[in-house]
Structure formats: C-alpha cells, structure tokens
Coordinates of N, CA and C in Angstrom, one line a residue:
X29 N -65.2 -254.4 59.4 CA -66.3 -253.5 59.2 C -66.8 -253.9 60.2
X30 N -67.5 -252.5 60.7 CA -68.2 -251.9 61.4 C -69.4 -251.3 61.2
X31 N -71.1 -252.2 61.1 CA -72.3 -251.7 60.2 C -72.2 -250.0 61.1
X32 N -72.9 -249.4 60.5 CA -73.6 -247.5 60.9 C -75.2 -248.1 61.9
X33 N -75.0 -247.2 62.5 CA -75.9 -247.4 63.6 C -77.6 -247.9 63.0
X34 N -77.6 -247.1 62.0 CA -79.1 -247.7 61.2 C -79.0 -249.6 60.7
X35 N -78.3 -249.9 59.9 CA -78.0 -250.9 60.3 C -77.7 -251.7 61.2
X36 N -77.2 -251.5 62.6 CA -77.0 -252.0 63.3 C -78.0 -252.5 63.9
X37 N -80.2 -251.4 64.1 CA -80.8 -251.9 63.7 C -81.4 -252.6 63.8
X38 N -81.4 -252.7 62.3 CA -82.3 -253.2 61.1 C -81.8 -254.7 62.0
X39 N -80.4 -255.0 61.9 CA -79.5 -256.2 62.3 C -81.0 -256.9 63.8
X40 N -80.4 -255.7 65.3 CA -81.0 -256.5 66.4 C -82.5 -256.3 65.7
X41 N -83.5 -255.8 65.3 CA -84.7 -256.4 65.4 C -84.9 -257.7 64.0
X42 N -84.1 -257.6 63.6 CA -84.7 -259.4 62.1 C -84.3 -259.9 63.3
X43 N -83.2 -260.0 64.3 CA -82.8 -261.1 64.8 C -83.8 -261.2 65.9
X44 N -84.4 -260.0 66.7 CA -85.4 -260.3 67.6 C -86.6 -260.6 67.0
X45 N -87.1 -261.3 66.0 CA -88.2 -261.7 65.2 C -88.2 -263.0 64.8
X46 N -86.9 -263.0 64.6 CA -86.5 -264.6 64.2 C -86.1 -265.6 65.2
X47 N -86.3 -264.5 66.5 CA -86.6 -265.9 68.0 C -88.1 -265.6 68.3
X48 N -88.5 -264.1 67.9 CA -89.5 -264.6 68.3 C -91.3 -265.4 66.9
X49 N -90.6 -264.5 65.8 CA -91.0 -265.5 65.1 C -91.4 -267.3 63.7
X50 N -89.5 -267.3 63.9 CA -88.6 -268.6 63.2 C -89.0 -268.0 61.9
X51 N -89.1 -266.9 61.8 CA -88.9 -266.7 60.4 C -89.3 -264.9 60.0
X52 N -88.7 -264.1 59.1 CA -88.9 -262.7 59.3 C -88.2 -261.5 57.8
X53 N -89.3 -260.9 57.6 CA -88.4 -260.7 56.2 C -87.6 -258.9 56.5
X54 N -87.0 -258.8 55.8 CA -86.5 -257.3 56.6 C -86.1 -256.5 55.2
X55 N -87.0 -255.2 54.8 CA -86.8 -254.8 53.7 C -85.9 -253.9 53.4
X56 N -85.6 -253.9 51.6 CA -84.2 -252.3 52.5 C -83.9 -252.1 50.3
X57 N -83.5 -250.8 50.3 CA -83.4 -250.8 49.2 C -82.5 -250.8 48.8
X58 N -81.2 -250.8 47.4 CA -80.3 -250.8 46.9 C -79.6 -250.3 47.4
X59 N -78.4 -250.0 47.9 CA -77.4 -249.3 48.2 C -77.8 -249.1 49.7
X60 N -78.0 -249.6 50.3 CA -78.4 -250.0 52.4 C -77.4 -250.7 53.2
X61 N -77.2 -252.2 52.1 CA -75.7 -252.8 52.7 C -76.7 -253.9 53.4
X62 N -77.6 -254.6 52.1 CA -78.4 -255.8 53.0 C -77.4 -257.3 53.1
X63 N -76.4 -256.8 51.8 CA -75.3 -258.6 52.1 C -74.4 -257.6 53.8
X64 N -74.3 -257.0 54.0 CA -73.7 -257.0 55.1 C -74.8 -257.0 56.7
X65 N -76.0 -256.8 56.4 CA -77.0 -256.5 57.2 C -77.5 -258.2 57.5
X66 N -77.3 -258.4 56.6 CA -77.7 -260.3 56.8 C -76.8 -261.0 57.3
X67 N -75.7 -260.4 56.4 CA -74.3 -261.4 57.4 C -73.8 -261.2 58.9
X68 N -74.2 -259.3 59.2 CA -74.7 -259.4 60.5 C -75.9 -260.5 61.8
X69 N -76.8 -260.7 60.8 CA -78.0 -261.7 61.7 C -77.8 -262.5 61.3
X70 N -77.3 -263.0 60.3 CA -76.2 -264.5 60.3 C -75.9 -264.9 61.3
X71 N -74.6 -263.9 61.6 CA -73.4 -264.4 62.7 C -74.3 -264.4 64.0
X72 N -75.2 -263.0 64.6 CA -75.8 -263.1 65.6 C -76.6 -264.8 66.0
X73 N -77.0 -265.3 65.1 CA -78.4 -266.6 65.3 C -77.3 -267.8 65.2
X74 N -76.3 -267.9 64.5 CA -75.7 -269.4 64.6 C -74.8 -269.4 65.7
X75 N -74.0 -268.4 66.0 CA -72.7 -268.0 67.0 C -71.6 -269.0 66.4
X76 N -71.1 -269.7 66.7 CA -69.6 -270.3 66.3 C -70.0 -272.2 66.2
X77 N -71.2 -272.8 67.2 CA -72.0 -274.2 66.9 C -72.6 -273.9 65.7
X78 N -74.1 -273.5 65.0 CA -75.0 -273.4 64.3 C -74.3 -273.4 63.1
X79 N -75.3 -273.8 62.0 CA -75.2 -273.8 60.6 C -76.0 -272.9 59.4
X80 N -75.6 -271.7 58.7 CA -76.2 -271.5 58.3 C -75.9 -271.2 56.7
X81 N -77.3 -271.3 55.8 CA -77.2 -271.7 54.5 C -77.6 -270.4 54.0
X82 N -77.3 -269.5 52.6 CA -77.1 -268.4 52.5 C -77.3 -268.3 51.0
X83 N -78.8 -268.0 50.1 CA -79.1 -268.3 48.8 C -78.9 -267.3 47.8
X84 N -78.5 -267.2 47.0 CA -78.8 -266.1 45.9 C -78.7 -266.8 44.6
X85 N -79.4 -266.1 44.0 CA -79.8 -266.9 42.8 C -79.1 -266.4 41.2
X86 N -77.4 -266.2 41.5 CA -77.0 -265.7 40.0 C -75.4 -266.6 41.2
X87 N -74.4 -267.0 40.1 CA -73.5 -267.5 40.6 C -72.3 -266.4 40.7
X88 N -72.3 -265.3 40.8 CA -71.3 -264.2 40.8 C -71.7 -263.5 42.2
X89 N -72.9 -264.1 42.4 CA -74.0 -263.3 44.5 C -73.0 -264.4 45.1
X90 N -72.6 -265.8 45.0 CA -72.6 -266.0 45.9 C -70.7 -266.0 46.5
X91 N -69.9 -265.8 45.8 CA -68.5 -264.8 46.1 C -68.5 -264.1 46.6
X92 N -69.3 -262.9 45.7 CA -69.6 -261.6 46.4 C -70.3 -261.7 47.6
X93 N -71.1 -262.3 48.1 CA -71.9 -262.5 49.5 C -71.0 -263.1 50.4
X94 N -70.2 -264.1 49.9 CA -69.0 -264.8 50.7 C -67.9 -263.3 51.1
X95 N -67.8 -263.0 50.5 CA -66.5 -261.2 50.4 C -67.1 -260.3 51.4
X96 N -68.5 -259.9 51.0 CA -68.7 -259.0 51.8 C -69.0 -259.9 53.3
X97 N -69.4 -260.9 53.4 CA -70.2 -261.8 55.1 C -69.0 -261.3 55.7
X98 N -67.5 -261.8 55.1 CA -65.8 -262.1 56.2 C -65.4 -260.9 56.5
X99 N -66.6 -259.7 55.9 CA -65.8 -258.4 56.0 C -66.1 -257.4 58.0
X100 N -67.4 -258.8 57.6 CA -68.1 -259.1 59.0 C -67.9 -259.8 60.3
X101 N -67.3 -260.6 60.0 CA -67.7 -261.8 60.3 C -66.1 -262.5 60.0
X102 N -64.8 -261.9 60.0 CA -63.6 -262.6 59.5 C -63.6 -264.1 60.6
X103 N -62.7 -264.7 59.6 CA -62.3 -266.2 60.7 C -63.2 -266.9 60.6
X104 N -64.2 -266.8 60.4 CA -66.3 -267.6 59.8 C -66.0 -268.9 59.0
X105 N -65.9 -269.7 59.4 CA -65.6 -271.0 58.2 C -66.4 -270.5 56.9
X106 N -66.0 -270.3 56.1 CA -67.7 -270.5 54.7 C -66.9 -271.3 53.6
X107 N -67.5 -272.0 53.1 CA -67.6 -272.6 52.0 C -69.0 -272.2 51.0
X108 N -68.5 -273.1 49.9 CA -69.7 -272.2 48.3 C -69.8 -273.0 48.0
X109 N -71.3 -273.6 47.7 CA -72.2 -274.6 46.5 C -72.6 -273.6 45.6
X110 N -71.9 -274.4 44.2 CA -72.5 -273.8 42.6 C -71.9 -274.6 41.9
X111 N -72.2 -274.2 40.3 CA -72.1 -274.8 39.0 C -70.3 -275.6 39.4
X112 N -68.9 -274.6 40.0 CA -68.2 -275.0 40.3 C -67.3 -275.6 41.6
X113 N -68.2 -275.3 42.7 CA -67.5 -275.9 44.0 C -69.0 -276.9 44.4
X114 N -68.5 -277.5 45.4 CA -69.8 -278.1 46.0 C -69.4 -278.4 47.5
X115 N -69.4 -277.6 48.3 CA -69.2 -277.6 49.4 C -69.7 -277.1 50.5
X116 N -70.4 -278.3 52.0 CA -71.4 -278.4 52.3 C -70.1 -278.0 53.7
X117 N -69.0 -278.0 53.8 CA -67.7 -277.9 55.3 C -68.3 -276.5 56.1
X118 N -68.8 -275.7 55.2 CA -68.5 -274.4 56.1 C -69.8 -274.3 57.3
X119 N -69.1 -273.1 58.7 CA -70.3 -273.1 59.4 C -71.5 -272.5 58.6
X120 N -71.4 -271.1 57.8 CA -72.2 -270.9 56.1 C -71.6 -271.1 55.4
X121 N -72.6 -272.1 54.3 CA -72.6 -271.8 53.3 C -73.3 -271.5 52.6
X122 N -72.4 -270.9 51.1 CA -73.2 -269.5 50.1 C -73.4 -270.8 48.4
X123 N -74.8 -270.5 48.7 CA -75.3 -271.9 47.6 C -76.2 -270.6 46.3
X124 N -76.1 -271.4 45.1 CA -76.6 -270.4 44.4 C -77.8 -271.9 43.9
X125 N -79.2 -270.6 44.1 CA -80.3 -271.9 43.8 C -80.5 -273.0 42.5
X126 N -79.6 -272.0 41.4 CA -80.4 -273.6 40.0 C -79.4 -274.4 40.5
X127 N -78.5 -274.4 41.5 CA -77.5 -275.4 41.4 C -78.2 -276.3 42.8
X128 N -78.2 -276.0 44.0 CA -78.8 -277.0 45.2 C -79.6 -277.2 44.8
X129 N -81.1 -276.2 44.4 CA -82.3 -277.4 44.1 C -82.8 -278.4 43.2
X130 N -81.0 -279.2 42.3 CA -81.7 -280.5 41.9 C -81.7 -281.5 42.6
X131 N -82.5 -282.3 42.2 CA -82.3 -283.6 43.1 C -81.1 -284.2 43.4
X132 N -80.5 -284.7 42.7 CA -79.3 -285.0 43.0 C -78.4 -284.6 44.1
X133 N -78.5 -283.1 44.5 CA -77.5 -282.2 45.6 C -79.0 -282.2 46.9
X134 N -80.1 -282.1 46.5 CA -81.2 -282.2 47.7 C -80.5 -283.4 48.0
X135 N -80.7 -284.2 47.7 CA -80.1 -285.6 48.1 C -79.3 -286.0 49.6
X136 N -78.2 -285.1 49.0 CA -76.7 -284.4 50.2 C -77.0 -283.5 50.8
X137 N -78.2 -283.2 50.7 CA -78.2 -281.3 51.7 C -77.6 -282.1 53.4
X138 N -77.4 -281.5 53.8 CA -76.7 -281.6 55.3 C -78.1 -280.2 55.6
X139 N -78.3 -280.7 57.7 CA -79.3 -280.5 58.3 C -78.9 -278.8 58.1
X140 N -79.2 -277.6 58.4 CA -79.1 -276.4 58.7 C -80.0 -275.8 60.0
X141 N -79.6 -274.7 60.4 CA -79.8 -274.4 61.7 C -81.0 -272.9 61.0
X142 N -80.4 -272.5 59.9 CA -80.7 -271.4 59.9 C -80.9 -271.3 58.2
X143 N -81.5 -270.2 57.3 CA -81.7 -270.4 55.8 C -82.1 -269.3 55.6
X144 N -80.6 -268.5 54.6 CA -80.9 -266.7 54.7 C -81.3 -266.6 53.2
X145 N -82.5 -265.3 52.8 CA -83.0 -266.0 50.8 C -82.9 -264.3 50.6
X146 N -81.3 -264.8 49.9 CA -81.1 -263.5 49.6 C -81.9 -262.5 47.9
X147 N -82.1 -261.5 47.7 CA -83.7 -261.4 47.4 C -84.9 -262.3 47.6
X148 N -85.4 -262.1 48.5 CA -86.3 -263.3 48.8 C -87.6 -263.4 48.2
X149 N -87.2 -262.1 47.5 CA -88.9 -262.0 46.8 C -89.2 -263.1 45.4
X150 N -88.0 -263.9 45.0 CA -87.8 -265.1 44.4 C -88.3 -266.3 45.6
X151 N -88.5 -266.5 47.0 CA -88.8 -267.6 47.4 C -89.8 -268.3 47.1
X152 N -90.9 -267.9 46.4 CA -92.0 -268.7 45.9 C -92.4 -269.8 44.9
X153 N -90.8 -269.3 44.1 CA -90.9 -269.8 43.2 C -90.6 -271.3 43.2
X154 N -90.6 -272.5 42.2 CA -90.7 -273.9 42.6 C -89.2 -274.3 42.9
X155 N -88.3 -273.7 42.8 CA -86.4 -274.0 43.4 C -86.4 -273.8 44.3
X156 N -87.0 -271.9 44.8 CA -86.7 -272.0 45.5 C -87.6 -273.3 47.0
X157 N -88.5 -273.6 46.4 CA -89.8 -273.8 47.8 C -88.7 -275.2 47.6
X158 N -88.2 -276.2 47.2 CA -88.3 -277.3 47.2 C -86.8 -277.1 47.7
X159 N -85.8 -276.4 47.8 CA -84.9 -276.4 49.0 C -85.9 -275.9 50.3
X160 N -86.7 -275.3 50.3 CA -87.1 -275.0 51.8 C -88.4 -276.1 52.1
X161 N -88.7 -277.1 52.0 CA -89.5 -278.0 51.5 C -88.6 -279.3 52.4
X162 N -87.1 -279.1 51.7 CA -85.9 -280.1 52.0 C -85.8 -280.0 53.2
X163 N -85.6 -278.5 53.6 CA -84.1 -278.1 54.8 C -85.8 -278.1 56.1
X164 N -86.8 -277.9 55.6 CA -87.9 -278.1 56.8 C -87.8 -279.4 57.3
X165 N -87.8 -280.2 56.0 CA -87.7 -282.0 56.7 C -87.0 -282.5 57.3
X166 N -85.5 -281.6 56.9 CA -84.4 -281.8 57.7 C -84.0 -281.0 59.2
X167 N -84.4 -280.4 59.4 CA -85.0 -279.4 60.3 C -86.1 -279.0 60.5
X168 N -87.5 -279.6 61.7 CA -88.7 -278.4 61.6 C -88.1 -277.1 62.3
X169 N -87.6 -276.7 62.9 CA -87.0 -276.1 63.6 C -85.8 -274.6 62.5
X170 N -85.9 -275.1 61.6 CA -85.5 -274.2 60.5 C -86.2 -273.0 60.6
X171 N -85.0 -272.1 61.8 CA -85.3 -270.3 61.0 C -85.0 -270.4 59.4
X172 N -86.0 -269.2 59.3 CA -85.8 -269.0 57.8 C -85.7 -267.0 57.7
X173 N -84.5 -265.9 56.7 CA -85.0 -264.2 56.9 C -84.6 -264.4 55.6
X174 N -85.5 -263.5 55.4 CA -85.3 -263.0 53.7 C -84.9 -261.8 54.2
X175 N -84.0 -260.8 53.0 CA -84.4 -259.4 52.7 C -84.9 -259.1 51.4
X176 N -84.5 -258.5 51.1 CA -85.3 -257.7 49.4 C -85.7 -256.0 49.7
X177 N -85.0 -256.1 48.6 CA -85.8 -254.6 47.6 C -87.2 -254.4 47.5
X178 N -87.6 -255.4 47.1 CA -88.4 -255.1 46.5 C -90.0 -256.3 46.6
X179 N -90.4 -256.4 47.4 CA -91.4 -257.4 48.0 C -92.3 -257.7 47.4
X180 N -92.7 -256.4 46.5 CA -94.5 -257.2 46.6 C -93.9 -257.2 44.6
X181 N -94.2 -258.5 44.7 CA -94.2 -259.3 42.9 C -94.4 -259.1 42.3
X182 N -94.6 -258.9 40.9 CA -95.1 -258.6 39.4 C -96.6 -260.0 39.6
X183 N -95.8 -260.4 39.5 CA -97.2 -261.7 39.5 C -97.9 -261.8 40.4
X184 N -98.2 -261.1 41.9 CA -99.3 -260.7 42.7 C -98.8 -261.6 43.6
X185 N -97.6 -262.8 43.5 CA -97.8 -263.9 44.7 C -97.2 -263.7 45.9
X186 N -98.5 -263.8 47.2 CA -97.4 -263.0 48.3 C -96.6 -264.3 48.9
X187 N -95.9 -263.5 49.6 CA -94.5 -264.2 50.4 C -95.0 -264.5 51.8
X188 N -96.2 -264.4 52.3 CA -97.2 -264.5 53.7 C -96.7 -266.2 54.0
X189 N -96.4 -267.1 52.8 CA -96.9 -268.1 53.3 C -95.0 -268.8 53.9
X190 N -93.8 -267.8 53.9 CA -92.8 -268.3 54.1 C -93.1 -266.8 55.2
X191 N -93.0 -266.0 54.7 CA -92.6 -265.2 56.0 C -93.4 -264.8 56.6
X192 N -94.1 -264.3 57.9 CA -95.1 -264.3 58.2 C -94.9 -262.9 59.0
X193 N -94.4 -262.2 59.1 CA -93.8 -260.7 59.5 C -92.8 -260.1 58.9
X194 N -92.6 -258.7 59.0 CA -91.6 -257.7 59.0 C -90.8 -257.1 59.3
X195 N -89.6 -257.4 59.6 CA -88.9 -256.9 60.7 C -88.7 -255.7 60.8
X196 N -88.0 -254.9 59.7 CA -88.0 -253.8 59.8 C -87.7 -253.6 58.6
X197 N -88.4 -252.3 57.8 CA -88.3 -251.3 56.8 C -87.4 -250.0 56.7
X198 N -86.7 -250.5 55.7 CA -85.7 -248.6 55.0 C -85.8 -248.7 54.6
X199 N -86.8 -247.0 53.7 CA -87.0 -247.0 53.1 C -85.5 -245.5 52.3
X200 N -86.3 -245.9 51.1 CA -84.6 -244.4 50.7 C -84.8 -243.3 50.7
X201 N -86.2 -242.7 51.4 CA -86.1 -241.4 51.2 C -85.3 -241.2 52.9
X202 N -85.5 -242.3 53.3 CA -84.9 -242.3 55.3 C -83.2 -242.0 54.8
X203 N -83.0 -243.0 54.0 CA -81.4 -243.2 53.6 C -80.7 -241.3 52.9
X204 N -81.3 -241.3 52.1 CA -81.2 -240.0 51.3 C -81.1 -238.5 52.6
X205 N -82.3 -238.9 53.2 CA -82.1 -237.8 54.5 C -81.0 -237.4 55.1
X206 N -80.6 -238.5 56.0 CA -79.5 -239.3 57.1 C -78.2 -238.6 55.7
X207 N -78.2 -238.3 54.6 CA -77.0 -238.2 54.3 C -76.5 -239.9 53.5
X208 N -77.2 -240.9 53.5 CA -76.0 -242.5 53.2 C -76.4 -242.2 52.0
X209 N -77.6 -241.8 51.1 CA -77.4 -242.0 49.9 C -78.2 -240.2 48.9
X210 N -77.3 -240.1 47.6 CA -78.5 -239.1 46.7 C -79.0 -239.7 46.2
X211 N -79.9 -238.3 46.2 CA -81.5 -238.2 45.2 C -80.8 -239.0 44.0
X212 N -81.7 -239.7 44.1 CA -81.7 -240.3 42.1 C -81.8 -239.1 41.2
X213 N -81.4 -239.4 40.2 CA -82.2 -238.7 38.9 C -82.0 -239.8 37.7
X214 N -82.8 -239.9 36.7 CA -83.2 -240.3 35.7 C -83.2 -240.0 34.6
X215 N -82.2 -240.8 33.7 CA -81.8 -240.0 32.3 C -82.4 -241.0 31.1
X216 N -83.1 -240.5 29.9 CA -83.9 -241.2 29.6 C -83.3 -240.8 27.9
X217 N -82.6 -242.0 26.9 CA -82.4 -241.4 25.4 C -82.7 -242.7 24.7
X218 N -82.6 -242.4 24.0 CA -83.2 -242.7 22.5 C -81.8 -243.6 21.6
X219 N -81.9 -244.5 21.7 CA -80.8 -245.2 20.8 C -81.3 -246.4 19.9
X220 N -82.6 -246.4 20.0 CA -83.0 -246.8 18.8 C -84.1 -248.1 18.9
X221 N -83.9 -248.4 20.2 CA -84.6 -250.2 20.5 C -86.0 -250.4 21.3
X222 N -87.0 -249.0 20.9 CA -87.5 -248.7 21.9 C -89.1 -250.0 21.3
X223 N -88.7 -250.3 19.7 CA -90.2 -250.9 19.0 C -90.1 -252.0 19.7
X224 N -88.2 -252.8 19.5 CA -87.7 -253.7 19.4 C -87.8 -254.7 21.2
X225 N -87.9 -253.6 21.8 CA -87.6 -253.7 23.3 C -89.8 -253.9 24.0
X226 N -89.9 -253.2 23.0 CA -91.5 -253.6 23.5 C -92.1 -254.9 23.1
X227 N -91.5 -255.8 21.8 CA -91.8 -257.3 21.4 C -91.5 -258.3 22.5
X228 N -90.0 -257.6 23.8 CA -89.8 -258.4 24.7 C -91.0 -259.3 25.3
X229 N -90.8 -260.6 25.4 CA -91.8 -261.7 26.4 C -91.3 -261.0 28.0
X230 N -92.0 -261.4 28.7 CA -92.8 -261.2 30.0 C -92.9 -261.6 30.9
X231 N -92.3 -262.3 32.2 CA -93.1 -263.1 32.7 C -92.8 -262.8 34.0
X232 N -94.1 -262.6 34.6 CA -94.5 -262.0 36.1 C -94.4 -260.0 36.1
X233 N -94.1 -259.7 35.0 CA -94.2 -258.8 35.0 C -92.6 -258.0 34.4
X234 N -92.3 -259.1 34.3 CA -90.0 -258.3 34.1 C -89.8 -259.2 33.0
X235 N -89.1 -258.4 32.1 CA -88.8 -258.7 31.0 C -87.5 -260.0 30.7
X236 N -87.5 -260.8 30.0 CA -86.6 -261.8 29.5 C -85.4 -261.1 29.4
X237 N -84.8 -261.2 29.8 CA -83.1 -260.3 29.6 C -82.4 -260.9 29.3
X238 N -82.8 -262.4 28.5 CA -81.5 -263.1 27.6 C -81.8 -262.3 26.3
X239 N -83.6 -261.9 25.9 CA -83.9 -261.1 24.9 C -83.6 -260.2 24.9
X240 N -83.1 -259.4 26.1 CA -83.1 -258.1 26.5 C -81.7 -257.9 26.3
X241 N -81.0 -259.0 26.5 CA -79.3 -258.5 26.2 C -79.1 -259.0 24.5
X242 N -79.7 -259.8 24.4 CA -79.2 -259.5 22.7 C -79.2 -258.5 21.9
X243 N -80.9 -257.7 22.6 CA -81.1 -256.6 21.9 C -80.3 -255.1 22.2
X244 N -79.9 -255.7 23.2 CA -79.3 -254.5 24.1 C -77.5 -254.1 24.0
X245 N -77.4 -255.5 23.9 CA -75.5 -255.7 24.2 C -75.2 -255.4 23.0
X246 N -74.9 -254.4 22.9 CA -74.2 -254.1 21.2 C -73.0 -252.7 20.9
X247 N -72.5 -253.2 20.1 CA -70.8 -252.2 20.7 C -71.7 -251.0 20.1
X248 N -72.3 -250.6 19.2 CA -73.0 -249.4 19.0 C -73.8 -248.5 20.0
X249 N -74.9 -249.9 20.8 CA -75.8 -248.9 22.0 C -74.7 -249.1 23.2
X250 N -73.7 -249.7 23.5 CA -73.0 -249.4 24.6 C -72.3 -248.4 24.4
X251 N -71.8 -247.5 23.3 CA -71.2 -246.8 22.8 C -72.4 -245.3 23.1
X252 N -73.3 -245.6 22.9 CA -74.0 -243.9 22.2 C -74.6 -244.2 24.1
X253 N -74.8 -245.1 24.9 CA -75.2 -244.8 26.6 C -74.3 -244.2 27.1
X254 N -72.7 -244.1 26.8 CA -71.3 -244.2 27.1 C -71.2 -242.8 26.9
X255 N -71.9 -242.7 25.5 CA -71.2 -240.8 25.3 C -72.2 -240.0 25.8
X256 N -73.9 -240.9 26.2 CA -74.6 -239.2 26.6 C -74.3 -239.6 28.0

C-alpha cells in the first residue's frame, strides 16, 4: 500500500520531530488513516534492527493495527501481546495496555527503541504511565510517538509531560476540501432513552460505556436506529 502525499508529509514531519525532540504528537481526524501513517513512521525509525512497541487500549485494535501495519510494511516480523497471545518476538510488537501494564508482564518487558501510542490522549492514565516509566527505565533514549484525533482531554490533563511538541495536524476541513472525506451530517432521533442516558455516570467528561451499552444495545433500539 502506498501512502497519499498528505499522509506521507505527515509521516516525514513526525519522523523529523522524533529525531529532533525524542518525542512528538501527530494529530489527525478519524478517517485520515492514522494507523497507516503511524506504521510508516515506525518503519522509518526502526529500520531492520531496532524494536518498536505499539500500544492500543482495546483488544481488537491490536490485531487490526498489526494487519494495517503489514499493508504498509510487508515482511516485517511482528507479534502481539494481549490477553490471548503474549509474544515480544517481533521487531514490532502490538500490545494491549490493560494486559501489558500488569506487574508480572512489566517484569518481562524487553528493551524497545520506539514506543508508539495509538489514541494518545489516553497516555496520561496510570496504566500507560506504568508502561512508559518501565520502558524509559530500560532505555533512557526511548523515542515516544503518539497519534490522536482528540488531544484535548475532558479532564483537562495536559499531554505536555509526554509530548513536548506537535509534529503535524491534519484537520477535517482540509480532508473535505481535498475530496478525501465527505462533509459530515448529523441525524438525531428519539429512541426513548434520553432520560436514562442523562443518569449515566461520567468520568473525565466521558460516558461509562458499559452503562451506555446496557441501555442502548437492545434489539428494539437497534431496530429503530436501522429503520430511521
């Protein structure tokens, strides 16, 4: 797979910032191909000898990220470290944060040259910090790269302690103007759950998604959404 010119520009700016600062944050909207771009950055940094760890916050994202990475970098040796598979054998390791942050797993963590954090707005949480601190302990020269569409956290915690700079920012308006994304349209329907949803607990401005799922993931509601 070949990156588009704007994606390649994003990669080049990210690589340059990593080399200059030792860390950087890339900002790009949903639909921009963040996983493909972080895959390009990873390969440029590690070459054939260094080792990279790519973190995700959900199990299904580890395998999805690995599949997209191999489209950009076919032939690269990869492995997965999550609840089902626990291998650090790859030059590029795709790990699930909730699994890797456990003390027993941190004790067997090998040295990495590059840490890539997908959905990097999560990076200030305790689970991420335990991993980051251990990796820095193993390698003080660790490079840290993050990508996100939403750098402004609801709890107002700053990402600046992890990322001292932003290498590039692609905006939705830019992608719409170039014809890569269609203008968004919002549709609101009433499925009778608004009052119940208003009672859902929030953390850092975000809904507790387990509670939301209990309310929303029901056949009559799903059918109503599909019908509308």
